Coordinates of C-alpha atoms and ligand atoms in Angstrom, one line a residue:
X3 CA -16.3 22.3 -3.1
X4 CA -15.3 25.4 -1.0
X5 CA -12.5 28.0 -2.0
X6 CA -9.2 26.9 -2.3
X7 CA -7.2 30.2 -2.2
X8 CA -5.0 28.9 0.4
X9 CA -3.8 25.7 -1.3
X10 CA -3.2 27.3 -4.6
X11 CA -1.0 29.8 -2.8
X12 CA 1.2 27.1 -1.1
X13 CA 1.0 25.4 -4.4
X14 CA 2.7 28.2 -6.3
X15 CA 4.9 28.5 -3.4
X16 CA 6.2 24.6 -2.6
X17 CA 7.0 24.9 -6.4
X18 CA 9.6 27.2 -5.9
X19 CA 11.4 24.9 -3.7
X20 CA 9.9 21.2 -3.7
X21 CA 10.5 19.3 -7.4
X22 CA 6.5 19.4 -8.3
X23 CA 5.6 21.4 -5.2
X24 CA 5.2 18.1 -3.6
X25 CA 7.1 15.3 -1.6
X26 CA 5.7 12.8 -3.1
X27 CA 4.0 12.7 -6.6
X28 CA 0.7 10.4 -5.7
X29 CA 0.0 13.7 -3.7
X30 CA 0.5 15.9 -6.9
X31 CA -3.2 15.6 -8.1
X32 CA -2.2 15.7 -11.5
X33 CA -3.6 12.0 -12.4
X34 CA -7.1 14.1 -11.8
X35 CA -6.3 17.2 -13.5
X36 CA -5.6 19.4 -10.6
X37 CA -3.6 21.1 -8.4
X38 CA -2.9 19.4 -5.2
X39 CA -5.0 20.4 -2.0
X40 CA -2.6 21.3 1.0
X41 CA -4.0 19.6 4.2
X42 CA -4.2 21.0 7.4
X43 CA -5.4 18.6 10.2
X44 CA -7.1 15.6 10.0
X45 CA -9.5 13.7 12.7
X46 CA -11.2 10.4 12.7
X47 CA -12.5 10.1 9.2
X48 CA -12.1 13.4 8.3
X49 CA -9.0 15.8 6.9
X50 CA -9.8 19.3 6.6
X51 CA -7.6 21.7 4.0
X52 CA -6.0 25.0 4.1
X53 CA -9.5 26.9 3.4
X54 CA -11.0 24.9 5.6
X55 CA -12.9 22.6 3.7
X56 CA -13.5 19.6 5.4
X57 CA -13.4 15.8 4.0
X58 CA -14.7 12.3 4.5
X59 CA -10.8 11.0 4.0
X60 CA -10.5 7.8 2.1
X61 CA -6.9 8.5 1.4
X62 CA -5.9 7.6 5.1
X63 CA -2.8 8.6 4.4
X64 CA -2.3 5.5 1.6
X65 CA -3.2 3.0 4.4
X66 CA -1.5 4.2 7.9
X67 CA -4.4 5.0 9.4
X68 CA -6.5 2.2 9.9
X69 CA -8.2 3.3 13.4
X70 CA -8.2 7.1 12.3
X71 CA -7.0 10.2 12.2
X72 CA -4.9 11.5 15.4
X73 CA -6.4 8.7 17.1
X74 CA -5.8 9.6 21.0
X75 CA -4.1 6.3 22.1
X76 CA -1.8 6.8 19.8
X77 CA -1.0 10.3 19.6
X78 CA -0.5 9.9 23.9
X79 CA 1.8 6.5 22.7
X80 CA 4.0 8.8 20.9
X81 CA 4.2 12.0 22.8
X82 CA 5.4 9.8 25.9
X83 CA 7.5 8.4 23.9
X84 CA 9.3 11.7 23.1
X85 CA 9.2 12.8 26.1
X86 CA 12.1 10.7 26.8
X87 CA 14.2 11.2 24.0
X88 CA 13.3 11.2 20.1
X89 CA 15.9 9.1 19.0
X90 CA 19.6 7.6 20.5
X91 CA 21.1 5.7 17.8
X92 CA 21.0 2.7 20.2
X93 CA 19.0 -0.4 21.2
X94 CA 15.6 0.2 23.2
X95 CA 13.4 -2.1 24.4
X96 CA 10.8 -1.0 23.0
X97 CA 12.3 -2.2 19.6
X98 CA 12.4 -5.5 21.1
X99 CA 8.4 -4.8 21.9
X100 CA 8.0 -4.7 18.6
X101 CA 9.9 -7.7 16.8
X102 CA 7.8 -10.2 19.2
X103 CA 4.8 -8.1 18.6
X104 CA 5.3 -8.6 14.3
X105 CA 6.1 -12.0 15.2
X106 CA 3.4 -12.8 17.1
X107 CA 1.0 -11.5 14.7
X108 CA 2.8 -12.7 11.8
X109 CA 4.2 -16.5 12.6
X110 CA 6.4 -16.5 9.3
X111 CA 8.2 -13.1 10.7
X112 CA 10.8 -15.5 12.7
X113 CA 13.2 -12.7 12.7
X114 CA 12.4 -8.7 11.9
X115 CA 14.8 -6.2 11.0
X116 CA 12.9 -2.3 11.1
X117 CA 13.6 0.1 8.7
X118 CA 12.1 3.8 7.8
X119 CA 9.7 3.1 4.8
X120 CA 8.6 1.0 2.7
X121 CA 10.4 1.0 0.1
X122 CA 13.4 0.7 2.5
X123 CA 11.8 -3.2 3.4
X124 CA 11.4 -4.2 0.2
X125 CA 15.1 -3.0 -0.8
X126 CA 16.5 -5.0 2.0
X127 CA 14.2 -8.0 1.5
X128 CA 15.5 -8.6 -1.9
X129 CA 19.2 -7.9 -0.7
X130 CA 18.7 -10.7 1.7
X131 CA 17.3 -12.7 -1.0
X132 CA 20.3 -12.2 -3.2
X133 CA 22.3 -12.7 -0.4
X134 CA 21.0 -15.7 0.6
X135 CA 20.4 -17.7 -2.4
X136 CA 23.6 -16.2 -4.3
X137 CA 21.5 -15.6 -7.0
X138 CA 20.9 -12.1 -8.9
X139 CA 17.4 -12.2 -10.9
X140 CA 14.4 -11.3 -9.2
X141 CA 10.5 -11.8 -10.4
X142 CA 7.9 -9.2 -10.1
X143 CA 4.8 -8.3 -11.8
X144 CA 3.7 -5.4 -14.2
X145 CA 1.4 -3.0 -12.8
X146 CA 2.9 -4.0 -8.6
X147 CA 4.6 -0.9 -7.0
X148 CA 7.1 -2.0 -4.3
X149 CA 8.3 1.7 -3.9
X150 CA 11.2 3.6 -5.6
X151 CA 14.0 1.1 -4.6
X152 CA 15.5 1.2 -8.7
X153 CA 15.7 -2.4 -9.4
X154 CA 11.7 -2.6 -8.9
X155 CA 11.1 0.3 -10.9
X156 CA 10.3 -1.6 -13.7
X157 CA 6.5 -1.4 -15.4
X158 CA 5.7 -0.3 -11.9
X159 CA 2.1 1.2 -10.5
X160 CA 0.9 3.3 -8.1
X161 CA 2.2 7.0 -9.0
X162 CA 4.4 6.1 -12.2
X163 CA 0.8 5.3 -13.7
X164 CA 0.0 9.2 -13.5
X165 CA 3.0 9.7 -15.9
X166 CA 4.6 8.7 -19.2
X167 CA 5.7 5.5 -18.5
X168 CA 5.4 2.6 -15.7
X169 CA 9.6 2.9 -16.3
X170 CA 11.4 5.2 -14.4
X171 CA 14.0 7.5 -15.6
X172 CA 17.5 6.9 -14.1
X173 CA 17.6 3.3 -13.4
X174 CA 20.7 1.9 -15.2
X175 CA 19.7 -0.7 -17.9
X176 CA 22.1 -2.9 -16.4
X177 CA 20.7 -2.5 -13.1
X178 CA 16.8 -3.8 -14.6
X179 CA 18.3 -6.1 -16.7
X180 CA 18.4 -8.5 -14.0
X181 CA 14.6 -7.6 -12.7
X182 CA 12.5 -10.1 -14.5
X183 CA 8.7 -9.2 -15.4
X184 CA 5.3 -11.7 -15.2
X185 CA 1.6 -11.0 -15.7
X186 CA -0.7 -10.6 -12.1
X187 CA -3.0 -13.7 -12.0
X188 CA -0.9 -15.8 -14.6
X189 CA 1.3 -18.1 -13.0
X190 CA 2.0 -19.6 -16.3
X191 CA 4.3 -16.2 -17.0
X192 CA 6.1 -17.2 -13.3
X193 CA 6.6 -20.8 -14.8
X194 CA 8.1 -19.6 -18.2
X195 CA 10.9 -17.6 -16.8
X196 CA 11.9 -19.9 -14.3
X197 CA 11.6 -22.3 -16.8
X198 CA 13.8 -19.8 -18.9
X199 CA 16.1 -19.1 -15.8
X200 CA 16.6 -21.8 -13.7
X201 CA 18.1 -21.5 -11.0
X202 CA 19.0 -17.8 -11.5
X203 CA 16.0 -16.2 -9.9
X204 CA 16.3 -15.2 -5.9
X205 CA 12.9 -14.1 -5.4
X206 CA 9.4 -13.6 -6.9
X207 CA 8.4 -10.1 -4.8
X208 CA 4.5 -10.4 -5.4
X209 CA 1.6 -8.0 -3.2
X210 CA -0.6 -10.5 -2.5
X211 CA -3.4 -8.4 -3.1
X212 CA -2.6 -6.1 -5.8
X213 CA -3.5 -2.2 -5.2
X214 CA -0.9 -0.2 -7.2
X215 CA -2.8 -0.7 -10.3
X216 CA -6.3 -0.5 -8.2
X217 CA -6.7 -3.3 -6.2
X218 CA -6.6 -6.5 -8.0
X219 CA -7.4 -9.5 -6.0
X220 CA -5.2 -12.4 -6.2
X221 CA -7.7 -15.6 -8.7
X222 CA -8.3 -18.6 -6.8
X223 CA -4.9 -20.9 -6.6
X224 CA -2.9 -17.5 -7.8
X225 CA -0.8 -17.5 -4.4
X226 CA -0.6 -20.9 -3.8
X227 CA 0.9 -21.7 -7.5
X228 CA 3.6 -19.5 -6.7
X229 CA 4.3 -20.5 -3.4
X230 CA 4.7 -24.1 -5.8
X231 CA 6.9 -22.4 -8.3
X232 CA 9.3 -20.8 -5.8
X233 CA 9.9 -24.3 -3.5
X234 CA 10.5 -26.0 -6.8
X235 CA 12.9 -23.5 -7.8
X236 CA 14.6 -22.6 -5.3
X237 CA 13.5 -18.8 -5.4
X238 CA 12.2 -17.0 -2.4
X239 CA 8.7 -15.9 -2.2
X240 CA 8.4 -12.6 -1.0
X241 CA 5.0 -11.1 -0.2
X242 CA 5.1 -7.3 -0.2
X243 CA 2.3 -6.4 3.2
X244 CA 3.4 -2.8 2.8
X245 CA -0.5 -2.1 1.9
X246 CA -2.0 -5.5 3.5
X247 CA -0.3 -6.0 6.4
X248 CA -2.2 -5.8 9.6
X249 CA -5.0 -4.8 7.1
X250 CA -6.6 -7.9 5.7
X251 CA -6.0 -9.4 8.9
X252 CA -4.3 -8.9 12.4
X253 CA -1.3 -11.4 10.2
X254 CA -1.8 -9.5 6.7
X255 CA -3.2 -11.2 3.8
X256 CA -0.8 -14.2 4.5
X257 CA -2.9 -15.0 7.2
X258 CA -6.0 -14.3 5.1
X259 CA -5.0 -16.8 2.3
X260 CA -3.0 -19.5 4.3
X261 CA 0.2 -18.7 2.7
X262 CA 3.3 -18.5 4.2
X263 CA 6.1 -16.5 2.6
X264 CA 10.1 -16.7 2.9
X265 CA 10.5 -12.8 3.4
X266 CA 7.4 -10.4 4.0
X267 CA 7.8 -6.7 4.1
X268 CA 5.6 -4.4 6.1
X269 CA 5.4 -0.3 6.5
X270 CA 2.2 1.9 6.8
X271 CA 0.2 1.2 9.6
X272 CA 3.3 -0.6 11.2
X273 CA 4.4 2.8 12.2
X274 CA 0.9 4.2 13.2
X275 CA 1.3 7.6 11.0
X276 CA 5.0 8.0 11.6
X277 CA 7.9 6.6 9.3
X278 CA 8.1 3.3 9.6
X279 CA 9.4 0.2 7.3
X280 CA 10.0 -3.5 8.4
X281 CA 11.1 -6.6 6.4
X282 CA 11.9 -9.9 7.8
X283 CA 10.8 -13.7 7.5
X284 CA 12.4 -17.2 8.2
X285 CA 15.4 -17.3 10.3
X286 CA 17.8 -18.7 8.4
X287 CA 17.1 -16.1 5.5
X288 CA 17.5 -13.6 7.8
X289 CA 20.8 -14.2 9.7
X290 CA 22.6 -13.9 6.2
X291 CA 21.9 -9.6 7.3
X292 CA 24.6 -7.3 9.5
X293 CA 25.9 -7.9 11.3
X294 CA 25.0 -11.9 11.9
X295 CA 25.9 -12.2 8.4
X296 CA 27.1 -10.8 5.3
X297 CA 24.5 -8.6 3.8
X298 CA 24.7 -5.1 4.8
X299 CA 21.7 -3.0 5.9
X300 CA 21.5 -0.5 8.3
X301 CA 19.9 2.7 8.8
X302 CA 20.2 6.0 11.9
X303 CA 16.2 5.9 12.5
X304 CA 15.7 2.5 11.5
X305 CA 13.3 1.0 14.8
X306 CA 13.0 4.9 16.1
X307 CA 11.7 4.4 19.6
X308 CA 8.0 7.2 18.7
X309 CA 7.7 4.9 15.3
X310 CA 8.2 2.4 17.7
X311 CA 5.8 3.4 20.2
X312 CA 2.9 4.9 17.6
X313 CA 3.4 1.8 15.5
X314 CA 3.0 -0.5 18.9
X315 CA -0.1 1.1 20.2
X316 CA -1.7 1.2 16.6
X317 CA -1.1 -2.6 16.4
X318 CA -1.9 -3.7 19.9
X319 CA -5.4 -1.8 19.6
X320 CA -5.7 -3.9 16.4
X321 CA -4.9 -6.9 18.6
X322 CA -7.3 -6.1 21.3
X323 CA -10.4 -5.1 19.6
X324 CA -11.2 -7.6 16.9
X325 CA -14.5 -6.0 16.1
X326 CA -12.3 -3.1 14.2
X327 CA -11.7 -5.6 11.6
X328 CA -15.3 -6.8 11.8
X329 CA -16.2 -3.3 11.3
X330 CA -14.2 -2.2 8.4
X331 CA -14.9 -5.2 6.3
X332 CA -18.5 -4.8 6.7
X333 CA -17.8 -1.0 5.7
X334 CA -15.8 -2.3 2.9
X335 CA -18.8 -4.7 1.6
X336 CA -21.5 -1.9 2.2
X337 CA -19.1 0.5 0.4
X338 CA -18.0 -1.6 -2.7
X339 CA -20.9 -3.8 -2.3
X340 CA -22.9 -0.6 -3.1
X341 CA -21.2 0.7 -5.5
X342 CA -20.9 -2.1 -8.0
X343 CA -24.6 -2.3 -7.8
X344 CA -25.2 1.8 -8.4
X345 CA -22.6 1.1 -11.8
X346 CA -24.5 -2.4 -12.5
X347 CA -27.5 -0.6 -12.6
X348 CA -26.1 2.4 -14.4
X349 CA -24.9 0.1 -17.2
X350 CA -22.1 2.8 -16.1
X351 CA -19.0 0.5 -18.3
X352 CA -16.9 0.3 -14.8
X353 CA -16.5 -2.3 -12.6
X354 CA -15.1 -2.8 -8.9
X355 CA -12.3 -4.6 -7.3
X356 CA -12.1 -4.9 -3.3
X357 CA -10.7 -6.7 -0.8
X358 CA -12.3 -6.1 2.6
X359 CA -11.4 -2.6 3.5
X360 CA -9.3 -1.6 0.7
X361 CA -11.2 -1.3 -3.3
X362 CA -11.2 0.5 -6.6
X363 CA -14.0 1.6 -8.9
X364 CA -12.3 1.4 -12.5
X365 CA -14.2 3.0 -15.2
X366 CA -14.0 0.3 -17.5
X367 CA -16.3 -2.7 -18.4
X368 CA -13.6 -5.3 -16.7
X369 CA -12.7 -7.4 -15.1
X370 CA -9.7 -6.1 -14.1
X371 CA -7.2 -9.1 -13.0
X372 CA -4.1 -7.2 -13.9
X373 CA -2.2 -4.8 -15.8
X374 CA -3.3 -4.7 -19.2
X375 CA -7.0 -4.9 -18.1
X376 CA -6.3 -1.9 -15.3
X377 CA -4.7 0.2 -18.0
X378 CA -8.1 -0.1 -20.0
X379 CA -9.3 2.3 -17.3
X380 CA -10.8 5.8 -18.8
X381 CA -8.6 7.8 -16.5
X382 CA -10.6 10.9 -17.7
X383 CA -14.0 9.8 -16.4
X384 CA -11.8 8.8 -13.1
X385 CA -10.7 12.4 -13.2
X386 CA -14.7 13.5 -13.7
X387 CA -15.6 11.4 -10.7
X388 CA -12.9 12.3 -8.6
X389 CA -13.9 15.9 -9.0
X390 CA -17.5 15.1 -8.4
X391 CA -16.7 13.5 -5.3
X392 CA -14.3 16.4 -3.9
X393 CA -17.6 18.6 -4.8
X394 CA -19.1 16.3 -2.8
X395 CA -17.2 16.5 0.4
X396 CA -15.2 13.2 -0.2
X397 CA -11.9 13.0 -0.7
X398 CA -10.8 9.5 -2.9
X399 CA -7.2 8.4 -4.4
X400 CA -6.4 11.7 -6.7
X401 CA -5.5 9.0 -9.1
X402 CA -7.3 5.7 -11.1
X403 CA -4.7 3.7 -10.3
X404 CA -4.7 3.9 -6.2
X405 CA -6.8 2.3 -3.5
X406 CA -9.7 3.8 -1.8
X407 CA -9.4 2.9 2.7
X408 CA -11.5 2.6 4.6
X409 CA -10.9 2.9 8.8
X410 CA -12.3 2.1 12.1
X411 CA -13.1 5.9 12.0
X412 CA -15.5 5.8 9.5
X413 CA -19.4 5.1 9.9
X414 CA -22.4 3.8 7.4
X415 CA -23.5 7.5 7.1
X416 CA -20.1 7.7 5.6
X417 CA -20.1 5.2 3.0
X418 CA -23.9 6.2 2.6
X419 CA -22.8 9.8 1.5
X420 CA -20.4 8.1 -1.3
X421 CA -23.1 6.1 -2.4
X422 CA -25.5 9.1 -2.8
X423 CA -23.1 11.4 -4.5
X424 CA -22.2 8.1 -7.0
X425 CA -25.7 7.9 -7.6
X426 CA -25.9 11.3 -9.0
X427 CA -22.9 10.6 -10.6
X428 CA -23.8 8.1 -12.7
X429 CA -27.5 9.5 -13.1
X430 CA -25.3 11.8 -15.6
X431 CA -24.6 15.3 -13.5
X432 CA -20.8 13.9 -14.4
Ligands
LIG26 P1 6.9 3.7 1.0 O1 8.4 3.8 0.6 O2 6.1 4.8 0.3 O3 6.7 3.8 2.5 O4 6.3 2.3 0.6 C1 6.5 1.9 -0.7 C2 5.4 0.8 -1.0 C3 5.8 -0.5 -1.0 N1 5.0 -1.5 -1.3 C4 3.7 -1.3 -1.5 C5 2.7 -2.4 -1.8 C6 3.2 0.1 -1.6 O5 1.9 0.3 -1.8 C7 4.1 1.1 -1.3 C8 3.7 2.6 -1.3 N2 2.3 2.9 -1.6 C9 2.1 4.2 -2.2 C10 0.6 4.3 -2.5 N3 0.2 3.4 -3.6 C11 2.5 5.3 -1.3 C12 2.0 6.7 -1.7 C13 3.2 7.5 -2.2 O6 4.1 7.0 -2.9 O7 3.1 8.7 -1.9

């Protein structure tokens, strides 16, 4: 890896004013024992740093960038966009655009209410679910990141797994007292505490394919149990797309497993690289939220007509070109296909988790299938290969715990070069 002057100079710099020096702490690079690399432009499948170091990206920005970096379509999509105004605090058609577009993509998504993030959708999705069902408990599981909304900040994943504790400082005990906790893969746990709580729980908020603890794919009958559970109950099932949707298939992994949810939420490649959050589901869930009901939710950039337009174009390439998804799940088999047989062969003690174009290489024996088997990870070797990689002009998840993406961008010589520098990995020039 090339000199990285630059970055360790805005480091020491964004630390003066930035809690952590960053804006985010999955970008903080400590998970991996580093200080964070400052990026400087990105392209296709590459991102290139403030030293000018140049990457094959498998960050993608967590998942927006599905076709690519600056992918021309969609940079013109936006740019036109702002051209005529960057935001009006009013109704545009072009929100409109996009509510049939989600819908028609996504059946369940009846009615769509836009938002700025993710974490903003799943706030509002469980809102409506409370509001809806007049009830106050909600299900999720341990080691499932839903973003920072407090109530879900409980033995979360994704960047809380690079700290103390998957518990978050700040969140009122009385405000997680009411946030009830089951085991990925086990409906049995999803059983007991409705069993425990009946009729008390307004919704089990579940990613249907897990990848805030690595990606751990839902076992056979998983989904459909609690898609059971919840109809006998009463409960809402609430499948969080923020990483899957328009992912695992132009309709998310809901279309990918046959399920259909009460409430989905939806963010990343929704907005096409700019802020961007959506929730939404069956109608007559919805209509309990402002103003057609009595749940409030509102927000100044929420549906902002360049996310709007960015997002649109990102999808409606999606839409047109099916062979994107052909190609990134056949990248996604060559890529973790490959690497489970490099680590099979090295008797390496890891194993890998994918799910077409989204995996994890855990450096453990497995199988991971949910938390307490993730958090057997050596997070020290992760760190070891990450580094390795970065020397090797690939830049991974700067954390265990985080998915690796792969986009239309991104070739077999690619993957090939991952598989090559893995190889040497595990040939012991860790
Ligand atoms: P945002 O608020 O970050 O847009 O979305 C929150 C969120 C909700 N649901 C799922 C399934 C998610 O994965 C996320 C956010 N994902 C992380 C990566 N694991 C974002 C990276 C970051 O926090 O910087």
């Amino acid at each position: 890896m090339g000199k990285t002057d630059k970055s360790r100079a805005l480091y020491a710099r964004a630390q003066e004013v930035i809690p952590g020096g960053v804006n985010s702490p999955a970008r903080a690079f400590g998970a991996v024992g580093m200080e964070p690399l400052f990026l400087e432009r990105a392209e296709g499948a590459r991102v290139t740093d403030a030293d000018g170091n140049s990457y094959i990206d498998f960050i993608g920005s967590w998942g927006p960038m599905i076709l690519g970096h600056a992918r021309a379509e969609v940079l013109a999509a936006a740019g036109e966009a702002a051209a005529k105004g960057m935001s009006f605090g009013a109704a545009t058609e072009l929100e409109v655009q996009m509510a049939e577009l989600v819908r028609a993509l996504v059946p369940s998504m009846e009615l769509t209410r836009m938002v700025n993030s993710g974490t903003e959708a799943t706030m509002s999705a469980l809102r409506a679910a409370r509001g809806f069902t007049g009830r106050d408990k909600i299900i999720k599981f341990s080691g499932c990141y839903h973003g920072h909304v407090d109530a879900l900040l409980v033995k979360a994943g994704s960047g809380l797994l690079a700290g103390a504790s998957p518990d978050s400082a700040g969140v009122s005990a009385s405000c997680a007292a009411d946030t009830l906790i089951a085991s990925y893969n086990d409906a049995d746990s999803v059983r007991a505490l409705l069993k425990e709580h009946p009729g008390e729980v307004a919704a089990v908020i579940v990613e249907p394919v897990a990848a805030n603890m690595g990606v751990v794919p839902p076992e056979p009958g998983f989904l459909e149990t609690l898609r059971a559970l919840c109809d006998g109950d009463g409960a809402l099932l609430i499948f969080d797309e923020v990483i899957t949707g328009f992912r695992l298939a132009p309709g998310g992994a809901q279309e990918r497993y046959g399920i259909r949810p009460d409430l989905s939420t939806f963010g990343k490649i929704l907005g096409g690289g700019l802020p961007v959050g959506a929730y939404g589901g069956r109608k007559d869930v919805m209509e309990v939220v402002a103003p057609l009901g009595p749940v409030y939710q509102a927000g100044t950039l929420s549906g902002n007509p360049v996310s709007m337009a960015a997002g649109m174009k990102q999808l409606l390439l999606l839409k047109e070109d099916p062979g994107i998804y052909a190609h990134i799940e056949a990248l996604g088999a060559r890529l973790f296909g490959g690497l489970t047989q490099i680590a099979r062969r090295a008797g390496a003690g890891c194993c890998v988790n994918a799910v077409g174009s989204i995996g994890s290489l855990f450096f453990t024996d497995g199988p991971v299938r949910d938390f307490a088997s993730a958090m057997r990870s050596d997070t020290g070797r992760y760190a070891r290969w990450f580094a390795h990689m970065l020397g090797a002009g690939i830049l991974l998840a700067p954390a265990q715990f985080e998915a690796a993406f792969l986009s239309a961008a991104h070739t077999e010589a690619d993957v090939d070069a991952v598989l090559a520098a893995a190889e040497d990995f595990f040939a012991g020039k860790e």
